[in-house]
Coordinates of C-alpha atoms in Angstrom, one line a residue:
Chain D
M23 CA 60.0 102.8 -91.8
P24 CA 60.8 105.8 -93.9
H25 CA 57.5 105.6 -95.8
E26 CA 54.3 107.5 -94.8
I27 CA 51.6 105.3 -93.1
R28 CA 48.4 105.4 -95.1
T29 CA 47.1 101.9 -94.9
V30 CA 47.0 99.8 -91.8
A31 CA 46.3 96.0 -91.7
I32 CA 44.3 95.0 -88.6
V33 CA 44.7 91.2 -88.0
G34 CA 42.1 90.1 -85.5
C35 CA 39.0 92.2 -85.0
G36 CA 37.5 91.6 -81.5
V37 CA 36.9 94.4 -79.1
I38 CA 40.5 95.6 -79.3
G39 CA 40.8 95.3 -83.1
M40 CA 37.5 97.2 -83.5
G41 CA 38.7 100.1 -81.3
W42 CA 42.0 100.3 -83.3
A43 CA 40.0 100.3 -86.5
T44 CA 37.9 103.2 -85.1
L45 CA 41.0 105.2 -84.2
F46 CA 42.9 104.6 -87.5
L47 CA 39.8 105.4 -89.6
S48 CA 39.0 108.6 -87.6
Q49 CA 42.5 109.8 -88.5
G50 CA 41.8 109.4 -92.3
L51 CA 43.8 106.1 -92.7
K52 CA 42.7 103.3 -94.9
V53 CA 42.2 100.0 -93.0
I54 CA 42.3 96.4 -94.3
V55 CA 40.8 94.1 -91.6
T56 CA 40.2 90.5 -91.1
D57 CA 38.8 88.2 -88.4
P58 CA 37.7 84.5 -88.8
A59 CA 35.0 84.7 -86.1
K60 CA 31.4 84.4 -87.2
G61 CA 29.7 87.8 -87.2
A62 CA 32.9 89.7 -86.9
R63 CA 32.1 91.9 -90.0
E64 CA 28.7 92.8 -88.7
A65 CA 30.1 93.5 -85.2
L66 CA 32.6 95.9 -86.7
E67 CA 29.8 97.7 -88.6
R68 CA 27.8 98.1 -85.4
Y69 CA 30.9 99.3 -83.4
L70 CA 31.7 102.0 -86.0
D71 CA 28.1 103.1 -86.1
Q72 CA 28.0 103.5 -82.3
A73 CA 31.3 105.5 -82.5
R74 CA 29.6 108.1 -84.7
P75 CA 29.9 110.9 -82.1
F76 CA 33.6 110.1 -81.9
F77 CA 34.1 110.2 -85.7
E78 CA 32.1 113.5 -86.0
R79 CA 34.7 115.2 -83.8
H80 CA 37.3 114.3 -86.5
G81 CA 35.4 114.9 -89.7
D82 CA 32.7 113.4 -91.9
F83 CA 31.4 110.1 -90.4
E84 CA 30.3 108.5 -93.7
Q85 CA 33.6 109.3 -95.4
L86 CA 35.9 108.3 -92.6
A87 CA 34.1 105.2 -91.3
S88 CA 33.6 103.6 -94.7
N89 CA 37.3 103.7 -95.6
Y90 CA 37.9 100.0 -94.8
E91 CA 37.8 96.6 -96.4
F92 CA 36.8 93.6 -94.4
V93 CA 38.5 90.6 -96.1
S94 CA 38.3 86.9 -95.4
D95 CA 41.9 86.3 -96.3
I96 CA 44.3 89.1 -95.5
V97 CA 47.5 87.3 -96.5
P98 CA 47.5 88.4 -100.2
R99 CA 46.7 92.0 -99.1
L100 CA 49.5 92.3 -96.5
V101 CA 51.8 93.8 -99.2
E102 CA 49.6 96.9 -99.2
A103 CA 50.1 97.6 -95.5
D104 CA 52.3 100.4 -94.2
F105 CA 51.7 99.2 -90.6
V106 CA 50.3 96.1 -89.0
Q107 CA 48.3 96.0 -85.8
E108 CA 47.9 92.4 -84.7
N109 CA 45.1 91.5 -82.2
G110 CA 44.9 87.7 -82.2
P111 CA 44.3 85.5 -79.2
E112 CA 46.9 85.7 -76.5
H113 CA 48.3 82.2 -77.2
Q114 CA 52.0 81.8 -77.8
E115 CA 51.8 79.0 -80.4
F116 CA 49.0 80.8 -82.3
K117 CA 51.0 84.0 -82.4
K118 CA 54.2 82.2 -83.5
V119 CA 52.5 80.9 -86.6
L120 CA 50.7 84.2 -87.3
M121 CA 53.9 86.3 -86.9
T122 CA 55.8 84.1 -89.3
T123 CA 53.1 84.8 -92.0
L124 CA 53.0 88.6 -91.2
D125 CA 56.8 88.8 -91.4
E126 CA 56.9 86.8 -94.7
R127 CA 54.2 88.8 -96.5
T128 CA 54.6 92.4 -95.5
R129 CA 57.0 94.8 -97.2
P130 CA 60.5 95.3 -95.7
G131 CA 60.6 97.9 -92.9
V132 CA 56.9 97.7 -92.2
V133 CA 56.4 97.6 -88.4
I134 CA 54.3 94.7 -87.0
A135 CA 52.8 95.7 -83.7
S136 CA 51.1 93.1 -81.5
S137 CA 48.3 94.2 -79.0
S138 CA 49.4 91.4 -76.7
S139 CA 48.5 92.5 -73.1
G140 CA 51.2 90.7 -71.3
L141 CA 53.1 88.1 -73.4
P142 CA 56.3 89.8 -74.6
S143 CA 57.1 89.5 -78.4
S144 CA 60.3 87.5 -77.8
A145 CA 58.0 84.7 -76.9
F146 CA 56.6 84.4 -80.4
I147 CA 59.1 85.6 -83.0
Q148 CA 61.4 82.6 -83.1
Q149 CA 60.2 81.3 -86.4
C150 CA 60.2 84.7 -88.2
K151 CA 62.8 84.3 -91.0
R152 CA 62.8 87.7 -92.7
D153 CA 63.1 90.6 -90.3
P154 CA 61.9 90.2 -86.7
S155 CA 63.6 93.5 -85.9
R156 CA 60.4 95.3 -87.0
I157 CA 58.2 93.3 -84.6
L158 CA 57.3 94.8 -81.2
I159 CA 54.4 95.1 -78.7
G160 CA 51.9 98.0 -79.1
H161 CA 49.6 97.3 -76.2
P162 CA 46.5 99.5 -76.0
F163 CA 43.8 99.9 -73.3
N164 CA 40.2 99.4 -73.9
P165 CA 38.6 101.2 -75.6
P166 CA 41.7 101.9 -77.8
H167 CA 40.2 104.9 -79.6
L168 CA 39.4 106.7 -76.3
I169 CA 42.2 105.7 -73.8
P170 CA 45.4 107.4 -74.9
L171 CA 47.9 105.0 -73.4
V172 CA 49.9 102.5 -75.6
E173 CA 52.7 100.5 -74.1
V174 CA 55.5 100.0 -76.7
V175 CA 57.6 97.1 -75.7
P176 CA 60.5 96.1 -78.0
H177 CA 62.1 92.6 -77.7
P178 CA 66.0 92.6 -77.4
G179 CA 66.4 92.4 -81.2
T180 CA 63.8 95.1 -82.1
S181 CA 65.6 97.9 -84.0
E182 CA 65.7 101.4 -82.6
Q183 CA 64.3 102.7 -85.9
S184 CA 61.2 100.5 -85.5
V185 CA 60.7 101.7 -82.0
S186 CA 61.0 105.4 -82.8
A187 CA 58.8 105.1 -86.0
T188 CA 56.1 103.4 -83.9
M189 CA 56.3 106.0 -81.1
R190 CA 55.9 108.7 -83.8
F191 CA 53.1 107.0 -85.5
Y192 CA 51.0 106.5 -82.3
Q193 CA 51.7 110.1 -81.3
S194 CA 50.5 111.3 -84.7
L195 CA 47.2 109.6 -83.9
G196 CA 46.8 111.6 -80.6
K197 CA 47.9 108.6 -78.5
R198 CA 50.3 108.7 -75.5
P199 CA 52.8 105.9 -76.1
I200 CA 55.2 105.0 -73.3
L201 CA 58.4 103.0 -73.9
V202 CA 59.0 99.9 -71.8
H203 CA 62.8 99.4 -71.9
H204 CA 62.9 95.7 -70.9
E205 CA 60.4 92.9 -71.4
V206 CA 58.6 92.1 -68.2
P207 CA 55.5 89.9 -67.9
G208 CA 52.4 92.1 -67.8
F209 CA 54.3 95.2 -68.9
I210 CA 53.6 98.3 -66.8
S211 CA 49.9 99.0 -66.4
N212 CA 48.7 95.5 -66.0
R213 CA 51.3 94.9 -63.3
L214 CA 50.1 98.1 -61.5
Q215 CA 46.5 96.9 -61.9
A216 CA 47.4 93.4 -60.6
A217 CA 49.1 94.9 -57.6
I218 CA 46.1 97.0 -56.6
N219 CA 43.6 94.3 -57.5
N220 CA 45.3 91.7 -55.3
E221 CA 44.9 93.9 -52.2
A222 CA 41.4 94.8 -53.3
Y223 CA 40.5 91.1 -53.5
S224 CA 42.2 90.4 -50.1
L225 CA 40.3 93.2 -48.3
I226 CA 36.9 92.1 -49.8
S227 CA 37.4 88.4 -49.1
R228 CA 38.5 89.1 -45.6
G229 CA 35.3 91.0 -44.9
I230 CA 37.2 94.3 -44.1
V231 CA 35.1 96.3 -46.5
S232 CA 32.2 95.5 -48.9
A233 CA 32.9 95.3 -52.7
E234 CA 30.8 98.4 -53.2
D235 CA 32.8 100.4 -50.6
L236 CA 36.1 99.1 -52.0
D237 CA 35.3 100.6 -55.4
L238 CA 34.2 103.9 -53.8
A239 CA 37.5 103.9 -51.9
V240 CA 39.1 104.3 -55.4
T241 CA 36.6 106.2 -57.5
Q242 CA 35.8 108.8 -54.8
G243 CA 39.4 109.1 -53.6
P244 CA 42.8 108.3 -55.1
G245 CA 41.3 107.3 -58.4
L246 CA 40.2 110.9 -58.9
R247 CA 43.8 112.0 -58.5
W248 CA 45.3 109.1 -60.6
A249 CA 43.3 110.4 -63.6
L250 CA 45.3 113.6 -63.3
T251 CA 48.7 112.9 -61.6
G252 CA 50.4 109.5 -61.5
P253 CA 51.9 107.7 -58.4
V254 CA 55.1 109.7 -58.6
A255 CA 53.7 113.2 -59.0
T256 CA 50.9 112.4 -56.5
N257 CA 53.6 111.5 -53.9
A258 CA 55.6 114.6 -54.8
L259 CA 52.5 116.9 -54.4
G260 CA 51.9 115.1 -51.0
G261 CA 55.4 116.2 -50.0
G262 CA 54.7 119.8 -50.9
G263 CA 55.6 119.6 -54.6
G264 CA 58.7 120.6 -56.5
P265 CA 61.7 118.3 -57.4
D266 CA 62.3 117.5 -53.7
G267 CA 58.6 116.8 -52.9
F268 CA 58.9 113.1 -53.6
V269 CA 61.9 112.6 -51.3
R270 CA 60.2 114.6 -48.5
S271 CA 57.1 112.5 -48.9
I272 CA 59.0 109.2 -48.9
E273 CA 61.0 110.3 -45.8
R274 CA 57.9 111.3 -43.9
L275 CA 55.6 108.4 -44.8
G276 CA 58.1 105.7 -45.6
P277 CA 58.1 104.0 -42.1
S278 CA 54.2 103.9 -42.1
I279 CA 54.1 102.6 -45.6
R280 CA 56.6 99.8 -44.9
A281 CA 54.4 98.7 -41.9
W282 CA 51.3 98.7 -44.2
E283 CA 53.2 96.8 -46.8
D284 CA 54.2 94.1 -44.3
D285 CA 50.6 93.7 -43.3
I286 CA 49.5 93.6 -47.0
L287 CA 52.1 90.9 -47.8
E288 CA 51.0 88.8 -44.8
H289 CA 47.4 88.9 -46.0
R290 CA 47.9 88.7 -49.8
F291 CA 45.1 87.2 -51.8
D292 CA 46.3 83.6 -52.4
W293 CA 43.8 82.6 -55.1
S294 CA 42.8 79.5 -53.1
E295 CA 39.4 78.1 -54.0
E296 CA 38.0 79.1 -50.7
K297 CA 39.1 82.7 -50.9
L298 CA 38.1 82.9 -54.6
S299 CA 34.6 81.7 -53.8
T300 CA 34.2 84.1 -50.9
L301 CA 35.4 87.0 -53.1
Q302 CA 33.0 86.1 -56.0
D303 CA 30.0 85.7 -53.6
K304 CA 30.7 89.2 -52.1
V305 CA 31.2 90.8 -55.4
K306 CA 28.1 89.2 -56.9
Q307 CA 26.0 90.5 -54.0
W308 CA 26.8 94.0 -55.1
L309 CA 27.0 93.7 -58.9
G310 CA 23.6 91.9 -58.9
G311 CA 22.0 95.1 -57.6
I312 CA 23.6 97.5 -60.1
D313 CA 21.8 99.0 -63.0
W314 CA 24.0 98.0 -65.9
S315 CA 21.9 99.5 -68.6
N316 CA 23.6 102.9 -68.7
L317 CA 26.9 102.2 -67.0
V318 CA 29.1 101.8 -70.1
E319 CA 27.4 104.8 -71.9
E320 CA 27.8 107.0 -68.8
R321 CA 31.4 105.9 -68.3
D322 CA 32.3 106.7 -71.9
S323 CA 30.5 110.0 -71.9
T324 CA 32.2 111.0 -68.6
L325 CA 35.5 109.8 -69.9
M326 CA 35.2 112.0 -73.0
Q327 CA 34.5 115.0 -70.7
L328 CA 37.4 114.2 -68.5
L329 CA 39.8 113.9 -71.5
A330 CA 38.4 117.2 -72.9
A331 CA 39.1 118.9 -69.5
K332 CA 42.6 117.5 -69.4
S333 CA 43.4 118.5 -73.0
K334 CA 42.9 122.1 -72.0
T335 CA 45.8 122.0 -69.5
A336 CA 49.5 122.1 -70.2
S337 CA 50.4 119.5 -67.6
M338 CA 47.8 116.8 -67.5
Chain Q
M11 CA 23.9 111.7 -31.4
P12 CA 20.2 112.6 -31.6
H13 CA 21.0 116.3 -31.7
E14 CA 21.4 118.4 -34.9
I15 CA 25.0 119.2 -35.8
R16 CA 25.4 123.0 -36.0
T17 CA 28.9 123.6 -34.5
V18 CA 32.0 121.6 -35.3
A19 CA 35.2 121.8 -33.3
I20 CA 38.4 121.4 -35.4
V21 CA 41.3 120.4 -33.3
G22 CA 44.5 120.7 -35.4
C23 CA 44.5 123.0 -38.4
G24 CA 47.2 122.0 -40.9
V25 CA 46.4 121.1 -44.5
I26 CA 43.8 118.6 -43.5
G27 CA 42.1 120.7 -40.8
M28 CA 41.9 123.7 -43.2
G29 CA 40.2 121.6 -45.8
W30 CA 37.7 120.3 -43.3
A31 CA 37.1 123.9 -42.1
T32 CA 36.4 124.9 -45.7
L33 CA 33.9 122.0 -46.1
F34 CA 32.0 122.6 -42.8
L35 CA 31.8 126.4 -43.4
S36 CA 30.6 126.0 -47.0
Q37 CA 27.7 123.9 -45.6
G38 CA 26.7 126.7 -43.3
L39 CA 28.1 125.2 -40.1
K40 CA 29.8 127.1 -37.3
V41 CA 33.4 126.1 -36.7
I42 CA 35.6 126.6 -33.6
V43 CA 39.1 125.8 -34.5
T44 CA 42.5 125.7 -32.9
D45 CA 46.1 124.9 -33.8
P46 CA 49.2 125.7 -31.7
A47 CA 51.5 126.2 -34.7
K48 CA 52.8 129.7 -35.4
G49 CA 51.0 131.3 -38.3
A50 CA 48.2 128.8 -38.3
R51 CA 45.5 131.4 -38.0
E52 CA 46.9 133.4 -41.0
A53 CA 47.3 130.2 -43.0
L54 CA 43.6 129.4 -42.5
E55 CA 42.6 132.9 -43.6
R56 CA 44.7 132.5 -46.8
Y57 CA 43.3 129.0 -47.4
L58 CA 39.7 130.1 -47.1
D59 CA 40.4 133.1 -49.3
Q60 CA 41.8 130.8 -52.0
A61 CA 38.8 128.6 -51.8
R62 CA 36.5 131.5 -52.7
P63 CA 35.3 129.9 -56.0
F64 CA 34.4 126.8 -54.0
F65 CA 32.4 128.8 -51.4
E66 CA 30.6 130.7 -54.2
R67 CA 29.2 127.4 -55.5
H68 CA 27.4 127.1 -52.1
G69 CA 26.3 130.6 -51.2
D70 CA 27.7 133.9 -50.1
F71 CA 31.5 133.8 -49.5
E72 CA 31.7 136.5 -46.9
Q73 CA 28.9 135.1 -44.8
L74 CA 29.9 131.4 -45.0
A75 CA 33.7 131.8 -44.7
S76 CA 33.6 134.1 -41.7
N77 CA 31.5 131.8 -39.5
Y78 CA 34.4 130.6 -37.5
E79 CA 36.4 131.4 -34.4
F80 CA 40.1 130.6 -34.2
V81 CA 40.9 130.1 -30.5
S82 CA 44.2 129.6 -28.7
D83 CA 42.6 127.3 -26.1
I84 CA 39.7 125.1 -27.3
V85 CA 39.3 123.1 -24.1
P86 CA 36.7 125.4 -22.5
R87 CA 34.8 125.7 -25.8
L88 CA 34.5 122.0 -26.4
V89 CA 31.1 122.0 -24.6
E90 CA 29.7 123.9 -27.6
A91 CA 30.7 121.3 -30.2
D92 CA 28.1 119.0 -31.8
F93 CA 30.9 117.1 -33.6
V94 CA 34.7 117.0 -33.2
Q95 CA 37.1 116.5 -36.1
E96 CA 40.6 115.9 -34.8
N97 CA 43.6 116.4 -37.1
G98 CA 46.6 116.3 -34.7
P99 CA 50.0 114.8 -35.5
E100 CA 50.0 111.1 -36.3
H101 CA 51.7 110.1 -33.0
Q102 CA 50.1 107.5 -30.8
E103 CA 51.2 109.1 -27.4
F104 CA 50.1 112.6 -28.5
K105 CA 46.7 111.3 -29.6
K106 CA 46.2 109.4 -26.4
V107 CA 46.5 112.5 -24.3
L108 CA 44.5 114.6 -26.7
M109 CA 41.6 112.1 -26.9
T110 CA 41.4 111.9 -23.1
T111 CA 40.8 115.7 -23.0
L112 CA 38.3 115.6 -25.9
D113 CA 36.4 112.8 -24.3
E114 CA 36.4 114.6 -20.9
R115 CA 35.2 118.0 -22.1
T116 CA 32.6 117.3 -24.9
R117 CA 28.9 116.7 -24.2
P118 CA 27.7 113.1 -23.9
G119 CA 27.0 111.5 -27.3
V120 CA 29.0 114.0 -29.3
V121 CA 31.1 112.0 -31.9
I122 CA 34.9 112.5 -31.9
A123 CA 36.3 111.7 -35.3
S124 CA 40.0 111.5 -35.9
S125 CA 41.5 112.2 -39.3
S126 CA 44.3 109.7 -38.6
S127 CA 45.5 108.3 -41.9
G128 CA 46.5 104.8 -40.8
L129 CA 46.7 104.5 -37.0
P130 CA 43.4 102.9 -35.8
S131 CA 41.6 104.6 -32.9
S132 CA 42.0 101.5 -30.6
A133 CA 45.7 102.6 -30.4
F134 CA 44.9 105.8 -28.6
I135 CA 41.6 105.5 -26.6
Q136 CA 42.9 103.5 -23.7
Q137 CA 42.9 106.5 -21.3
C138 CA 39.5 107.8 -22.2
K139 CA 37.3 107.4 -19.1
R140 CA 34.0 108.8 -20.1
D141 CA 32.7 107.4 -23.3
P142 CA 35.2 106.0 -25.9
S143 CA 32.2 104.4 -27.7
R144 CA 31.7 107.7 -29.6
I145 CA 35.3 107.8 -30.9
L146 CA 36.1 106.6 -34.4
I147 CA 38.3 107.4 -37.4
G148 CA 37.0 109.7 -40.1
H149 CA 39.9 109.7 -42.5
P150 CA 39.6 112.2 -45.4
F151 CA 41.7 112.7 -48.6
N152 CA 43.5 115.8 -49.5
P153 CA 42.0 118.3 -50.2
P154 CA 39.1 117.2 -47.9
H155 CA 36.6 119.8 -49.3
L156 CA 37.1 118.5 -52.9
I157 CA 37.7 114.7 -52.6
P158 CA 34.5 113.0 -51.6
L159 CA 36.0 109.9 -49.9
V160 CA 36.0 109.6 -46.0
E161 CA 37.0 106.3 -44.4
V162 CA 34.9 105.7 -41.3
V163 CA 36.7 103.1 -39.1
P164 CA 35.2 102.2 -35.8
H165 CA 37.2 100.5 -33.1
P166 CA 35.8 97.3 -31.6
G167 CA 34.0 99.3 -28.9
T168 CA 32.6 102.1 -31.1
S169 CA 28.7 102.2 -30.8
E170 CA 26.6 101.5 -33.9
Q171 CA 24.8 104.7 -33.2
S172 CA 28.0 106.7 -33.4
V173 CA 28.9 105.0 -36.7
S174 CA 25.5 105.6 -38.3
A175 CA 25.3 109.2 -37.1
T176 CA 28.8 109.9 -38.5
M177 CA 28.0 108.3 -41.9
R178 CA 24.8 110.4 -42.0
F179 CA 26.6 113.6 -41.1
Y180 CA 29.3 113.2 -43.7
Q181 CA 26.7 112.2 -46.3
S182 CA 24.8 115.4 -45.5
L183 CA 27.9 117.4 -46.4
G184 CA 28.0 115.8 -49.8
K185 CA 30.8 113.4 -48.9
R186 CA 31.0 109.7 -49.8
P187 CA 31.8 107.9 -46.6
I188 CA 32.7 104.2 -46.7
L189 CA 32.6 101.8 -43.7
V190 CA 35.7 99.9 -42.8
H191 CA 34.4 96.9 -40.7
H192 CA 37.6 95.9 -39.0
E193 CA 40.7 98.0 -38.1
V194 CA 43.6 97.3 -40.4
P195 CA 46.8 99.4 -40.6
G196 CA 46.5 101.9 -43.4
F197 CA 42.7 101.3 -43.7
I198 CA 41.6 100.8 -47.4
S199 CA 42.8 103.5 -49.7
N200 CA 46.3 103.9 -48.3
R201 CA 46.8 100.2 -48.5
L202 CA 45.7 100.2 -52.2
Q203 CA 48.0 103.2 -52.8
A204 CA 50.9 101.4 -51.0
A205 CA 50.3 98.3 -53.2
I206 CA 50.5 100.2 -56.5
N207 CA 53.3 102.5 -55.3
N208 CA 55.5 99.6 -54.3
E209 CA 55.3 98.1 -57.9
A210 CA 55.8 101.6 -59.3
Y211 CA 59.0 102.2 -57.3
S212 CA 60.2 98.7 -58.3
L213 CA 59.7 99.3 -62.0
I214 CA 61.4 102.7 -61.9
S215 CA 64.3 101.6 -59.8
R216 CA 64.9 98.5 -62.0
G217 CA 65.1 100.8 -65.1
I218 CA 62.1 99.0 -66.8
V219 CA 60.4 102.4 -67.4
S220 CA 61.2 106.1 -66.7
A221 CA 59.4 107.9 -63.8
E222 CA 57.6 110.0 -66.4
D223 CA 56.3 107.1 -68.4
L224 CA 55.3 105.3 -65.2
D225 CA 53.0 108.2 -64.3
L226 CA 51.7 108.3 -67.9
A227 CA 51.0 104.5 -67.6
V228 CA 48.4 105.5 -64.9
T229 CA 47.1 109.0 -65.9
Q230 CA 46.6 108.0 -69.6
G231 CA 45.4 104.5 -68.9
P232 CA 43.9 102.8 -65.9
G233 CA 43.8 106.0 -63.8
L234 CA 41.2 107.4 -66.3
R235 CA 39.0 104.4 -65.6
W236 CA 39.6 104.3 -61.8
A237 CA 38.2 107.9 -61.6
L238 CA 34.9 106.4 -62.8
T239 CA 34.8 102.6 -62.0
G240 CA 36.7 101.0 -59.2
P241 CA 38.8 97.8 -59.4
V242 CA 35.7 95.5 -59.0
A243 CA 33.5 97.2 -61.6
T244 CA 36.4 97.7 -64.0
N245 CA 37.1 93.9 -63.9
A246 CA 33.4 93.2 -64.3
L247 CA 33.2 95.5 -67.4
G248 CA 36.3 93.8 -68.7
G249 CA 34.4 90.5 -68.5
G250 CA 31.5 91.8 -70.5
G251 CA 29.6 93.5 -67.6
G252 CA 26.6 92.3 -65.6
P253 CA 26.6 90.4 -62.3
D254 CA 28.7 87.5 -63.9
G255 CA 31.2 89.8 -65.6
F256 CA 33.6 89.7 -62.7
V257 CA 33.7 85.9 -62.5
R258 CA 34.2 85.7 -66.3
S259 CA 37.0 88.2 -66.1
I260 CA 38.7 86.3 -63.2
E261 CA 38.4 83.0 -65.0
R262 CA 39.8 84.3 -68.2
L263 CA 42.7 86.4 -66.9
G264 CA 43.3 84.7 -63.5
P265 CA 46.2 82.5 -64.8
S266 CA 48.0 85.4 -66.5
I267 CA 47.5 87.6 -63.4
R268 CA 48.9 85.0 -61.1
A269 CA 52.0 84.8 -63.2
W270 CA 52.4 88.6 -63.2
E271 CA 51.9 88.6 -59.4
D272 CA 54.6 86.0 -58.9
D273 CA 57.0 88.2 -60.9
I274 CA 55.9 91.3 -59.0
L275 CA 56.5 89.6 -55.7
E276 CA 60.0 88.4 -56.8
H277 CA 61.0 91.9 -57.6
R278 CA 59.2 93.9 -54.8
F279 CA 60.8 97.2 -53.9
D280 CA 62.7 96.3 -50.7
W281 CA 63.4 99.9 -49.4
S282 CA 67.1 99.2 -49.3
E283 CA 69.3 102.3 -49.3
E284 CA 70.6 101.3 -52.7
K285 CA 67.2 100.9 -54.3
L286 CA 65.9 104.0 -52.6
S287 CA 68.7 106.1 -53.8
T288 CA 68.3 104.8 -57.4
L289 CA 64.6 105.5 -57.2
Q290 CA 65.0 109.1 -55.9
D291 CA 67.7 109.9 -58.6
K292 CA 65.4 108.7 -61.4
V293 CA 62.4 110.5 -60.0
K294 CA 64.4 113.8 -59.5
Q295 CA 65.6 113.7 -63.1
W296 CA 62.0 114.0 -64.2
L297 CA 60.5 116.2 -61.5
G298 CA 63.4 118.7 -61.9
G299 CA 62.2 119.4 -65.4
I300 CA 58.5 119.9 -64.6
D301 CA 56.8 123.2 -64.5
W302 CA 55.3 123.2 -61.0
S303 CA 53.9 126.7 -61.2
N304 CA 50.4 125.7 -62.5
L305 CA 50.3 122.1 -61.6
V306 CA 48.2 122.3 -58.4
E307 CA 45.9 124.9 -59.9
E308 CA 45.4 122.9 -63.1
R309 CA 44.8 119.7 -61.1
D310 CA 42.2 121.3 -58.8
S311 CA 40.4 122.9 -61.7
T312 CA 40.4 119.7 -63.8
L313 CA 39.3 117.8 -60.6
M314 CA 36.3 120.1 -60.2
Q315 CA 35.3 119.6 -63.9
L316 CA 35.6 115.8 -63.4
L317 CA 33.5 115.9 -60.3
A318 CA 30.9 118.0 -62.0
A319 CA 30.7 115.6 -65.0
K320 CA 30.4 112.6 -62.6
S321 CA 27.6 114.3 -60.6
K322 CA 25.5 114.4 -63.7
T323 CA 25.4 110.6 -63.9
A324 CA 23.4 108.1 -61.9
S325 CA 26.2 105.5 -61.5
M326 CA 29.5 107.4 -61.0

């Protein structure tokens, strides 16, 4: 991908596609976008409008946010794309057909990144006849224009050139791409989330803690640290910091942790109908009493302040 | 505990005890503190001094931070305490003996809270002859004066009155106590941390992702959300929000998540010497190249900005 990226094709414009569009547009890129769902065009207009404060941090809202074309058939326009971000439904058969078309109709060397959140690309490139070596996963987190993480996951045949061009492109947009060396189901972050969620569901359904207090056990405790230092650095700091802090922490706490792990494993949430129904009842008791009207707005505004505070440091 | 809490005894003054002392003093309480370790008194002086910006947010540093007595033998002074916060080593036999003394020498009804991070109090109250019903766990997170979470864990014989008095006391200090209904090893947050850490160690030692990228997968992604919304609310928002958002999210993603969980389980980090050594090597490669000089300072300063931003919202 030796060419400069000026035009991005967004194929599939639900919540994730709209966030990508916001990000690309805010960086001055041209976007060609499509989605067959009824009302998708209007939903994108509303989304961009609500993201006005975000655009204004990057330049003139009217100029940046209008630099897109919503088209009903993107196939004849794919030749204009310098990069493709695909956000279709997470169904293997659907993606197989879609990828074949994208591969057929884009120019040679143009990277095709799929936002797939857990399905690796080797599951849907079998029918691509031209050049599947430029296909990979670029999995964002919602909302994609605010959360920096993108998981870049090549399949075994993805070229190194495509990987490095994609990493550079995402970095140039202010994102923090990470490289997943081998395809694993769920990639990295969704596996970590699944691990913590399973224990959360277990503790709530067993009646050890209320759903509200379980959430507080994260947002008022380790969640505050995880926004700043990840599992490895947090452990290292717990062991006094420095290159040997991690080893010290593991040696000191390892035996306790292994005992906790055994107990966690014994009581894993098994997804049985009975457990699931208990979990959902307990969660509903709490969520039914929450004021949802300002939650998303407050989260996004606090998130922007958090990201601004982090951007002032060298290490976060 | 119908009396007002004005004087707190801190038994054991390592990192956790010093943080508790900082919190209690900043709230205008009198503290009587002891620790047999050499240099403990001087370490406390330094700690309080470094926490000057924290004290200044609550009042006059000189006045607040000097309101303590460091004593070599706290036993004859226990009668003055309105609340005891115990932070001794996490050894069952040691705590058994210590608890017997604390129970013997404090006034009736005074709550004795242990900072134990995973050992439930029923493991060390057997020899208490006076009133073990006022003993419970009050497990903080480091640093205790900054991180709001405290896990309050009664044993089966702890009185409801002691539990509610403890919850009210911690709340009055600006902390966010949660109630753990039944004793489980590791309580809540350490179990959640153990769950995510096991998968982190597995992914790193398997070579799926570097230690640095693993941490970024949290700090640039879900960790940002977990500082604001916990696992339950995050799932609910992922399902469109509202009381039914959680159920919708589970119904939509459940099958994928279960497949990821099966794969996680198959590849669990087993703590074998081989795996442990691979993990430590890979972690050291990264941590050896980090600039540690400003990391703790930057973390604490960013943490204070994050907490300030959260405190301006109704829901975070």
